[in-house]
XYZ file of C-alpha atoms in Angstrom:
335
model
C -29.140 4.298 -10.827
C -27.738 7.407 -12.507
C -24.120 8.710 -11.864
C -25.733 11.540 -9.596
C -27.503 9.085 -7.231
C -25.016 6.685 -7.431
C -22.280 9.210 -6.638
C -24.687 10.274 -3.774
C -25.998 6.594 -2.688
C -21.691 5.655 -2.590
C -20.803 8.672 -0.387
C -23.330 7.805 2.279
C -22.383 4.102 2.285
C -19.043 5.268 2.547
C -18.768 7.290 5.626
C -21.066 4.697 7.232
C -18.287 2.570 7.015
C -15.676 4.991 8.190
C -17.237 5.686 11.052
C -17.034 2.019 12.309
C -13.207 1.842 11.180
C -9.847 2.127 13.239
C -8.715 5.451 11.873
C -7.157 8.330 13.172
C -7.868 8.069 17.356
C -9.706 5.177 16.891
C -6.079 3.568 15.419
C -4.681 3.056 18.954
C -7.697 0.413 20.040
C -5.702 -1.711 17.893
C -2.650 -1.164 19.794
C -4.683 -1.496 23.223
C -5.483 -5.742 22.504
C -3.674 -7.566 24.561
C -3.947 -10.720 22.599
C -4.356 -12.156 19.264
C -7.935 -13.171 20.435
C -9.040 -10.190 21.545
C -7.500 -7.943 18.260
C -9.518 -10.341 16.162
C -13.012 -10.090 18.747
C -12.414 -6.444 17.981
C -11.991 -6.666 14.115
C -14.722 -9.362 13.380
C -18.216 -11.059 14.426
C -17.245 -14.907 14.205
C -15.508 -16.933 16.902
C -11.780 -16.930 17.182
C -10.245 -19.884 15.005
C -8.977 -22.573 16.974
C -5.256 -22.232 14.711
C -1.668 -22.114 16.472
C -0.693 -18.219 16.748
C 1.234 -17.875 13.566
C -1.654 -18.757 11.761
C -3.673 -16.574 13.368
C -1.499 -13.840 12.551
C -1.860 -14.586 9.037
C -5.560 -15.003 9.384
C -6.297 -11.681 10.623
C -4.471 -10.046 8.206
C -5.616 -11.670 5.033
C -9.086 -11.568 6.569
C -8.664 -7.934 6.933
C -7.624 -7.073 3.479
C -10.277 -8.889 1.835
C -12.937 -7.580 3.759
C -11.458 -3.874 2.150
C -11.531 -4.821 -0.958
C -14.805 -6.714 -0.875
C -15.994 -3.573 0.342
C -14.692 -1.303 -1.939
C -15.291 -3.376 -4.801
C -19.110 -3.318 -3.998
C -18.476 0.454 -3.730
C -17.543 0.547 -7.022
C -19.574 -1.643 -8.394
C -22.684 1.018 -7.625
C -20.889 3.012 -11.038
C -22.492 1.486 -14.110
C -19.668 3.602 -15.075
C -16.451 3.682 -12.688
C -14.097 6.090 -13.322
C -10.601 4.513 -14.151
C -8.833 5.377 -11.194
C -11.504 3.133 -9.267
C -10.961 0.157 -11.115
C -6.689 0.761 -11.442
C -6.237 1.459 -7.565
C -8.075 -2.096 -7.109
C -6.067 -4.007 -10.124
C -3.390 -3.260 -7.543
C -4.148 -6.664 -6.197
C -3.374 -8.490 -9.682
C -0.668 -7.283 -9.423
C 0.226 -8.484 -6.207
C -1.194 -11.671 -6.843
C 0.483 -12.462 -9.927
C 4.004 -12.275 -7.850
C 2.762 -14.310 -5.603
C 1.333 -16.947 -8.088
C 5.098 -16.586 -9.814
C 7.205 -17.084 -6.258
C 4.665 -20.398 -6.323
C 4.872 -21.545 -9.392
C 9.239 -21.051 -8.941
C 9.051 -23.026 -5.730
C 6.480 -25.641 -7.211
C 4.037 -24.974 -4.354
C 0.676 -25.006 -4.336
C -2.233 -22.050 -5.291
C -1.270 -19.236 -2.354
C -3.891 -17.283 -0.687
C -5.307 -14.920 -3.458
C -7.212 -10.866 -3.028
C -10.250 -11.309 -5.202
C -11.195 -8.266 -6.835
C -13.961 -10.095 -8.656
C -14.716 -8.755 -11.932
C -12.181 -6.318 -11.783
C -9.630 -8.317 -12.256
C -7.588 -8.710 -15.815
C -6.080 -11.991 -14.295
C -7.833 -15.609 -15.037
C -6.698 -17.808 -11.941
C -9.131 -20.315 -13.248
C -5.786 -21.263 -15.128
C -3.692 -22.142 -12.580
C -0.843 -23.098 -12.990
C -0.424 -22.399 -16.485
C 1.080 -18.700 -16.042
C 0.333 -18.134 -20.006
C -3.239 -18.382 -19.688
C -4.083 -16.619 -16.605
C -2.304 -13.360 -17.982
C -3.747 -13.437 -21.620
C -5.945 -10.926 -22.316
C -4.559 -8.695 -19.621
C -2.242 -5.803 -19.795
C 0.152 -7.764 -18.204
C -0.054 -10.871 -21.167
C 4.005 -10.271 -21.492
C 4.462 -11.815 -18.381
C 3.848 -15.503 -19.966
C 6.718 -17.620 -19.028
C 8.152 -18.606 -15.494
C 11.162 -16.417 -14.946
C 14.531 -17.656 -13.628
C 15.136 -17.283 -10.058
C 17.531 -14.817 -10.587
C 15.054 -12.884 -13.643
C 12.463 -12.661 -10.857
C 13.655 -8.867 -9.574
C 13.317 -7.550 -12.924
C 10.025 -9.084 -13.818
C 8.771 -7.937 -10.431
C 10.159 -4.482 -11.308
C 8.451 -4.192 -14.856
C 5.173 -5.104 -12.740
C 5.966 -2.661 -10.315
C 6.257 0.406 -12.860
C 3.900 -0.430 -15.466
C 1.094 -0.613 -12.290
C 2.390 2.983 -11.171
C 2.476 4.087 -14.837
C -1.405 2.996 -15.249
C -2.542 4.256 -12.028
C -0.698 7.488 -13.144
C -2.506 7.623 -16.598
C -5.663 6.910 -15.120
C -5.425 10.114 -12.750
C -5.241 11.802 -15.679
C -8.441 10.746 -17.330
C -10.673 12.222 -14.837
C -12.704 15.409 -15.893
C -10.847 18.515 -15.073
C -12.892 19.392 -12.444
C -12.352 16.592 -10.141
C -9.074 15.488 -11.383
C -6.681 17.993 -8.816
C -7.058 16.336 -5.328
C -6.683 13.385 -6.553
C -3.667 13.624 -8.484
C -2.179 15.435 -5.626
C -3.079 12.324 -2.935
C -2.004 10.083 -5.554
C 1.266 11.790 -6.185
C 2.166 12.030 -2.982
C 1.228 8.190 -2.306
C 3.579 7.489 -5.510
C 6.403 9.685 -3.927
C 6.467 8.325 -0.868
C 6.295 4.856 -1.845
C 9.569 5.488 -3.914
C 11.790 7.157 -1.269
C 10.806 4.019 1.169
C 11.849 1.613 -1.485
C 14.790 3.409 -2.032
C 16.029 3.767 1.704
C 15.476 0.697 1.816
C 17.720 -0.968 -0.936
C 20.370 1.863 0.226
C 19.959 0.837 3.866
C 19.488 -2.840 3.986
C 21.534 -3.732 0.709
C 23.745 -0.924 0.471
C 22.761 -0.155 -3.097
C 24.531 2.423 -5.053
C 22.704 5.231 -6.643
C 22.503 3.950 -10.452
C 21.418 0.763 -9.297
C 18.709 2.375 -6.676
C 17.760 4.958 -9.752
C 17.257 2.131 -11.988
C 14.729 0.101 -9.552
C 12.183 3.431 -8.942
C 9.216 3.749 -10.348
C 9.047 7.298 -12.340
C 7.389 8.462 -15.553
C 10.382 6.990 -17.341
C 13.225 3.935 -16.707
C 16.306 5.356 -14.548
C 14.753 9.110 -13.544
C 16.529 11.970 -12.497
C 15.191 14.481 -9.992
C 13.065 15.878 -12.458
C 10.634 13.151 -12.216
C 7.270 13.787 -10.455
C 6.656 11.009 -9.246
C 10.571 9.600 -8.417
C 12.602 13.125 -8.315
C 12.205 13.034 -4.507
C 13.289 9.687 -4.588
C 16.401 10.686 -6.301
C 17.736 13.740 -4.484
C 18.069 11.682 -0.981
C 20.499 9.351 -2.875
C 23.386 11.710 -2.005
C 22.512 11.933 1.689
C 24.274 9.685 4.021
C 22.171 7.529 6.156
C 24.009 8.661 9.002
C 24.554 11.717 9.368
C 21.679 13.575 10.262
C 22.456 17.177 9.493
C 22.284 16.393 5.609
C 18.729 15.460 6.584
C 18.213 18.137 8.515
C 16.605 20.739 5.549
C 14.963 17.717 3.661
C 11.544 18.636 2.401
C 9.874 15.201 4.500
C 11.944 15.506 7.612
C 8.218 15.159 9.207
C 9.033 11.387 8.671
C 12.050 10.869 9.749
C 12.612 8.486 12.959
C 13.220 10.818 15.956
C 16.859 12.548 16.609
C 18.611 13.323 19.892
C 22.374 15.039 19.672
C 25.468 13.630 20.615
C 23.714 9.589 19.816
C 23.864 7.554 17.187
C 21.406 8.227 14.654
C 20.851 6.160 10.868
C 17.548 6.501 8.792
C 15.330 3.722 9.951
C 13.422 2.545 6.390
C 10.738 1.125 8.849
C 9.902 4.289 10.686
C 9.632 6.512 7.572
C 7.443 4.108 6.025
C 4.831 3.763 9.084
C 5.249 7.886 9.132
C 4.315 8.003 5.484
C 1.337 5.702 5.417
C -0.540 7.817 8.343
C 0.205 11.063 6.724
C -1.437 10.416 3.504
C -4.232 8.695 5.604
C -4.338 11.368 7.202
C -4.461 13.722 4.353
C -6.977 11.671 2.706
C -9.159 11.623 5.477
C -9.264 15.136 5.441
C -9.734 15.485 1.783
C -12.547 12.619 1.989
C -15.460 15.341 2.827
C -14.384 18.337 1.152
C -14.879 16.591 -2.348
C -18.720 14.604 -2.141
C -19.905 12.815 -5.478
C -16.266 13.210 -7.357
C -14.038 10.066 -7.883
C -12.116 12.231 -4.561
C -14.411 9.832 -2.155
C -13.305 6.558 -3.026
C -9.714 7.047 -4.094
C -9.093 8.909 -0.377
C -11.939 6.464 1.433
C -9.046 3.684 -0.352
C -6.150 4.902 0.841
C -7.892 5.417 4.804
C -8.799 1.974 4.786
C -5.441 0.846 3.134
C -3.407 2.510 6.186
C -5.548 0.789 8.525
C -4.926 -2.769 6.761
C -1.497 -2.022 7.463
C -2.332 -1.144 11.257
C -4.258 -3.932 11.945
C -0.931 -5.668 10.419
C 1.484 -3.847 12.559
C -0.299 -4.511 15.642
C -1.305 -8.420 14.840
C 2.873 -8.657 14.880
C 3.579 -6.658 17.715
C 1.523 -9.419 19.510
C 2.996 -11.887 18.311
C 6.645 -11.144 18.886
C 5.353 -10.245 22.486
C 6.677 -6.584 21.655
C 7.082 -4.358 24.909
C 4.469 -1.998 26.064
C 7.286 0.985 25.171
C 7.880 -0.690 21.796
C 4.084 -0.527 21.120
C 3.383 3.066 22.464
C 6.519 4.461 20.030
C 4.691 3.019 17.201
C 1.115 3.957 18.682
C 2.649 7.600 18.950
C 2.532 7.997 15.216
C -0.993 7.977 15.026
């Protein structure tokens, strides 16, 4: 098939399988289960495992990731010729999967639960445990010996940037044509990504700034608010986390957890990120039909069905910590 009826064949396929998925209003049926048995009857056609409830949690949630990348993998598969972008927003899951296979290999445990990407993948886990040989070949072949515990943060960093760094360069090899709205929902995904990581090592380890600075992912090692991708990131260093009115002009306010005068009020890392994910979901979903047969379909039709991975996540623990109907309706509001 040529790149004209594959690009056509792919968008069909595509929204077929959009319109079956819990995305914008359809998001809250996830939030309307009232067990773990009956989010899973709604997420898949096989009986209910017979597994204690923190295993089912798990289950549902590494069932639903797969079945997204299965999917999109077969998606892009249809490409004798995938653009780059395609193939880097998947490699995402080496990624993850190579700290994973590291924490294991630190705590002498056995293979964890892996994302196949299938051919995609740089990674040989046919290797296993020898760390050496499953990343030789790759891009990430530096990563060959089994850090020390206290090594691991910096190893997981250099993963971390060099991923962003790829995906970023990758963006940049589309053709011209194609190439803005998806630098733009990339971007933005980048951005927001690094203001959550940095309210959270500010809020829940009271990082200072140089330290933060030095643990975002930008174009270059310790960025300044120049940066595309971590400039954003930067400027909120200076706000504190408590005092709303220096938050009050900031450019993403949109995600901020709600404000009431004369209460207590601190940045809630949680909130912003669940804010953030829907909003580019959002946006993507949007941008999904305005750009047919460009590389614009899967990298948005990605991101939707990333966001609802995480939803299906979020509401898989809400039942299980037996979270209030008021709990679930704040979080269902975001939608």
């Amino acid at each position: 098939m040529d790149r004209s009826g594959a690009s056509a064949f792919v968008y069909a396929k595509a929204s077929g399988m959009l319109a079956k998925s819990y995305i914008g209003k359809r998001t809250v049926k996830l939030f309307e289960a009232r067990s773990l048995s009956d989010l899973w009857n709604l997420l898949f056609d096989e009986e209910v495992p017979l597994i204690p409830e923190f295993m089912l949690v798990r289950k549902i949630e590494e069932k639903a990731e797969q079945q997204f990348v299965s999917d999109f993998s077969r998606l892009v598969s249809w490409y004798e010729k995938p653009d780059e972008i395609l193939v880097a927003l998947l490699r995402l899951y080496d990624y993850t999967n190579l700290n994973l296979l590291v924490t294991a290999l630190l705590k002498k445990e056995s293979l964890p639960p892996l994302v196949d990407i299938g051919s995609f993948s740089e990674l040989n886990y046919a290797f296993w445990p020898d760390l050496a040989k499953i990343t030789a070949q790759s891009s990430m072949s530096w990563y060959y010996d089994i850090p020390k515990v206290e090594e691991q943060k910096q190893c997981d960093h250099k993963l971390d940037v060099q991923y962003v760094r790829q995906l970023w360069a990758s963006v940049q090899k589309l053709p011209v044509s194609e190439r803005s709205p998806v630098e733009k929902l990339i971007k933005t995904d980048i951005i927001f990504q690094n203001i959550i990581w940095a309210l959270r090592l500010r809020v829940y380890y009271d990082m200072d700034v140089q330290t933060i600075t030095s643990y975002l992912a930008g174009l270059v090692d310790n960025p300044d608010t120049n940066d595309v991708l971590a400039g954003p990131a930067v400027k909120i260093l200076s706000k504190s986390i408590d005092v709303f009115d220096e938050w009050k002009d900031w450019e993403y306010r949109r995600l901020l957890n709600t404000y009431e005068p004369d209460t207590i009020w601190s940045v809630d890392p949680r909130w912003v990120q669940q804010a953030a994910n829907n909003e580019l979901a959002k946006k993507a979903l949007k941008e999904f039909h305005r750009h047919p047969f460009t590389a614009m379909v899967l990298a948005s039709w990605f991101k939707i069905k990333q966001n609802e991975v995480q939803n299906i996540r979020t509401a898989a623990e809400a039942l299980r910590l037996n979270m209030s109907e008021e709990e679930v309706k704040e979080f269902a509001s975001l939608y």
